[in-house]
PDB file of C-alpha atoms in Angstrom:
ATOM      1  CA  HIS Y 801      47.856 -15.329  23.646  1.00  0.00           C
ATOM      2  CA  LEU Y 802      45.104 -17.324  22.017  1.00  0.00           C
ATOM      3  CA  GLY Y 803      42.393 -14.690  21.530  1.00  0.00           C
ATOM      4  CA  ASP Y 804      38.904 -15.131  20.119  1.00  0.00           C
ATOM      5  CA  VAL Y 805      39.801 -16.933  16.877  1.00  0.00           C
ATOM      6  CA  ALA Y 806      41.586 -19.747  18.694  1.00  0.00           C
ATOM      7  CA  CYS Y 807      38.644 -20.057  21.096  1.00  0.00           C
ATOM      8  CA  LYS Y 808      36.398 -20.907  18.166  1.00  0.00           C
ATOM      9  CA  LEU Y 809      38.748 -23.791  17.296  1.00  0.00           C
ATOM     10  CA  ILE Y 810      38.959 -24.907  20.914  1.00  0.00           C
ATOM     11  CA  GLY Y 811      35.168 -24.829  21.046  1.00  0.00           C
ATOM     12  CA  GLU Y 812      34.955 -27.093  18.006  1.00  0.00           C
ATOM     13  CA  ALA Y 813      37.359 -29.548  19.653  1.00  0.00           C
ATOM     14  CA  LEU Y 814      35.374 -29.492  22.907  1.00  0.00           C
ATOM     15  CA  ARG Y 815      32.246 -30.628  21.091  1.00  0.00           C
ATOM     16  CA  SER Y 816      33.880 -33.963  20.309  1.00  0.00           C
ATOM     17  CA  ASN Y 817      36.209 -34.304  23.316  1.00  0.00           C
ATOM     18  CA  GLN Y 818      34.386 -35.883  26.230  1.00  0.00           C
ATOM     19  CA  VAL Y 819      37.505 -36.713  28.267  1.00  0.00           C
ATOM     20  CA  LEU Y 820      39.041 -33.357  29.237  1.00  0.00           C
ATOM     21  CA  SER Y 821      37.920 -32.400  32.744  1.00  0.00           C
ATOM     22  CA  ALA Y 822      39.754 -29.092  33.306  1.00  0.00           C
ATOM     23  CA  LEU Y 823      40.419 -26.221  30.903  1.00  0.00           C
ATOM     24  CA  SER Y 824      42.548 -23.187  31.782  1.00  0.00           C
ATOM     25  CA  LEU Y 825      42.498 -20.265  29.351  1.00  0.00           C
ATOM     26  CA  ARG Y 826      43.707 -17.665  31.860  1.00  0.00           C
ATOM     27  CA  GLY Y 827      45.359 -14.570  30.439  1.00  0.00           C
ATOM     28  CA  ASN Y 828      44.722 -15.248  26.747  1.00  0.00           C
ATOM     29  CA  ARG Y 829      43.032 -12.011  25.637  1.00  0.00           C
ATOM     30  CA  ILE Y 830      39.715 -13.757  25.157  1.00  0.00           C
ATOM     31  CA  GLY Y 831      36.866 -11.352  24.538  1.00  0.00           C
ATOM     32  CA  ASP Y 832      33.106 -11.702  24.337  1.00  0.00           C
ATOM     33  CA  ASP Y 833      33.137 -13.541  20.998  1.00  0.00           C
ATOM     34  CA  GLY Y 834      35.637 -16.154  22.142  1.00  0.00           C
ATOM     35  CA  CYS Y 835      33.812 -16.621  25.416  1.00  0.00           C
ATOM     36  CA  SER Y 836      30.524 -17.098  23.560  1.00  0.00           C
ATOM     37  CA  ASP Y 837      32.064 -19.749  21.301  1.00  0.00           C
ATOM     38  CA  LEU Y 838      33.456 -21.600  24.310  1.00  0.00           C
ATOM     39  CA  CYS Y 839      30.195 -21.456  26.249  1.00  0.00           C
ATOM     40  CA  ARG Y 840      28.195 -22.779  23.306  1.00  0.00           C
ATOM     41  CA  ALA Y 841      30.631 -25.690  22.967  1.00  0.00           C
ATOM     42  CA  LEU Y 842      30.683 -26.382  26.695  1.00  0.00           C
ATOM     43  CA  GLY Y 843      26.906 -26.615  26.645  1.00  0.00           C
ATOM     44  CA  SER Y 844      27.237 -29.904  24.763  1.00  0.00           C
ATOM     45  CA  ASN Y 845      30.423 -31.096  26.469  1.00  0.00           C
ATOM     46  CA  THR Y 846      29.875 -33.586  29.292  1.00  0.00           C
ATOM     47  CA  SER Y 847      33.357 -33.791  30.780  1.00  0.00           C
ATOM     48  CA  VAL Y 848      34.695 -30.301  31.614  1.00  0.00           C
ATOM     49  CA  THR Y 849      33.977 -29.557  35.276  1.00  0.00           C
ATOM     50  CA  ARG Y 850      36.665 -26.896  35.918  1.00  0.00           C
ATOM     51  CA  LEU Y 851      37.044 -23.798  33.754  1.00  0.00           C
ATOM     52  CA  ASP Y 852      39.483 -20.919  34.222  1.00  0.00           C
ATOM     53  CA  LEU Y 853      38.662 -17.807  32.175  1.00  0.00           C
ATOM     54  CA  GLY Y 854      40.454 -15.384  34.508  1.00  0.00           C
ATOM     55  CA  ASP Y 855      42.460 -12.362  33.346  1.00  0.00           C
ATOM     56  CA  ASN Y 856      40.886 -12.021  29.912  1.00  0.00           C
ATOM     57  CA  TRP Y 857      38.842  -9.303  28.173  1.00  0.00           C
ATOM     58  CA  ILE Y 858      35.395 -10.779  28.745  1.00  0.00           C
ATOM     59  CA  GLY Y 859      32.665  -8.175  29.193  1.00  0.00           C
ATOM     60  CA  ASN Y 860      28.915  -8.145  29.721  1.00  0.00           C
ATOM     61  CA  ASP Y 861      28.031  -9.981  26.500  1.00  0.00           C
ATOM     62  CA  GLY Y 862      30.429 -12.802  27.313  1.00  0.00           C
ATOM     63  CA  PHE Y 863      29.154 -13.033  30.867  1.00  0.00           C
ATOM     64  CA  HIS Y 864      25.588 -13.355  29.579  1.00  0.00           C
ATOM     65  CA  MET Y 865      26.785 -16.508  27.789  1.00  0.00           C
ATOM     66  CA  VAL Y 866      28.543 -17.740  30.939  1.00  0.00           C
ATOM     67  CA  ALA Y 867      25.268 -17.216  32.800  1.00  0.00           C
ATOM     68  CA  GLU Y 868      23.387 -19.270  30.179  1.00  0.00           C
ATOM     69  CA  LEU Y 869      25.964 -22.028  30.510  1.00  0.00           C
ATOM     70  CA  LEU Y 870      25.485 -22.074  34.281  1.00  0.00           C
ATOM     71  CA  LEU Y 871      21.720 -22.195  33.885  1.00  0.00           C
ATOM     72  CA  PHE Y 872      21.696 -25.118  31.473  1.00  0.00           C
ATOM     73  CA  THR Y 873      24.531 -27.319  32.712  1.00  0.00           C
ATOM     74  CA  SER Y 874      24.809 -29.099  36.006  1.00  0.00           C
ATOM     75  CA  ARG Y 875      28.326 -30.422  35.687  1.00  0.00           C
ATOM     76  CA  MET Y 876      30.463 -27.273  36.114  1.00  0.00           C
ATOM     77  CA  GLU Y 877      31.967 -27.486  39.600  1.00  0.00           C
ATOM     78  CA  THR Y 878      34.612 -24.757  39.584  1.00  0.00           C
ATOM     79  CA  MET Y 879      34.946 -21.618  37.476  1.00  0.00           C
ATOM     80  CA  TRP Y 880      37.391 -18.715  37.683  1.00  0.00           C
ATOM     81  CA  VAL Y 881      36.392 -15.434  36.030  1.00  0.00           C
ATOM     82  CA  ASP Y 882      38.436 -12.874  37.980  1.00  0.00           C
ATOM     83  CA  GLY Y 883      40.274 -10.086  36.180  1.00  0.00           C
ATOM     84  CA  ASN Y 884      37.769  -9.557  33.366  1.00  0.00           C
ATOM     85  CA  LEU Y 885      35.619  -6.606  32.310  1.00  0.00           C
ATOM     86  CA  LEU Y 886      32.499  -7.598  34.253  1.00  0.00           C
ATOM     87  CA  GLY Y 887      30.006  -4.734  34.364  1.00  0.00           C
ATOM     88  CA  ASP Y 888      26.634  -4.337  36.033  1.00  0.00           C
ATOM     89  CA  GLU Y 889      24.663  -6.210  33.354  1.00  0.00           C
ATOM     90  CA  GLY Y 890      27.024  -9.181  33.359  1.00  0.00           C
ATOM     91  CA  CYS Y 891      27.058  -9.248  37.140  1.00  0.00           C
ATOM     92  CA  ILE Y 892      23.270  -9.363  37.261  1.00  0.00           C
ATOM     93  CA  ALA Y 893      23.164 -12.182  34.693  1.00  0.00           C
ATOM     94  CA  ILE Y 894      25.724 -14.239  36.630  1.00  0.00           C
ATOM     95  CA  SER Y 895      23.944 -13.573  39.934  1.00  0.00           C
ATOM     96  CA  ARG Y 896      20.633 -14.802  38.538  1.00  0.00           C
ATOM     97  CA  ALA Y 897      22.266 -17.916  37.127  1.00  0.00           C
ATOM     98  CA  LEU Y 898      23.940 -18.689  40.442  1.00  0.00           C
ATOM     99  CA  LEU Y 899      20.562 -18.688  42.174  1.00  0.00           C
ATOM    100  CA  SER Y 900      19.603 -21.755  40.094  1.00  0.00           C
ATOM    101  CA  ASN Y 901      22.968 -23.481  39.716  1.00  0.00           C
ATOM    102  CA  THR Y 902      23.613 -26.240  42.235  1.00  0.00           C
ATOM    103  CA  SER Y 903      26.849 -27.688  40.854  1.00  0.00           C
ATOM    104  CA  LEU Y 904      29.361 -24.889  41.507  1.00  0.00           C
ATOM    105  CA  ARG Y 905      31.229 -25.272  44.753  1.00  0.00           C
TER     106      ARG Y 905
END
């Protein structure tokens, strides 16, 4: 399990890697902090179009960052977030972002 600390390192690598198109981090005990690090990095990454964050420990704070990513990037085509700790606040943030996002299929 990678966890939040490893996500910070992955985020740093994503800032310079513009080749990787799919990233699966399913089932790695990633929480809000790790998710936030990844989303910040993906905001400047131009190649990742498929992201799997399913079966982690991401809660409302992390989903607020996912929502920001969806609002400010138009290249994410597929995203899996099932099996996390999505609450009402996170659900509202994601819903609002999806109203504006035109790239997810």
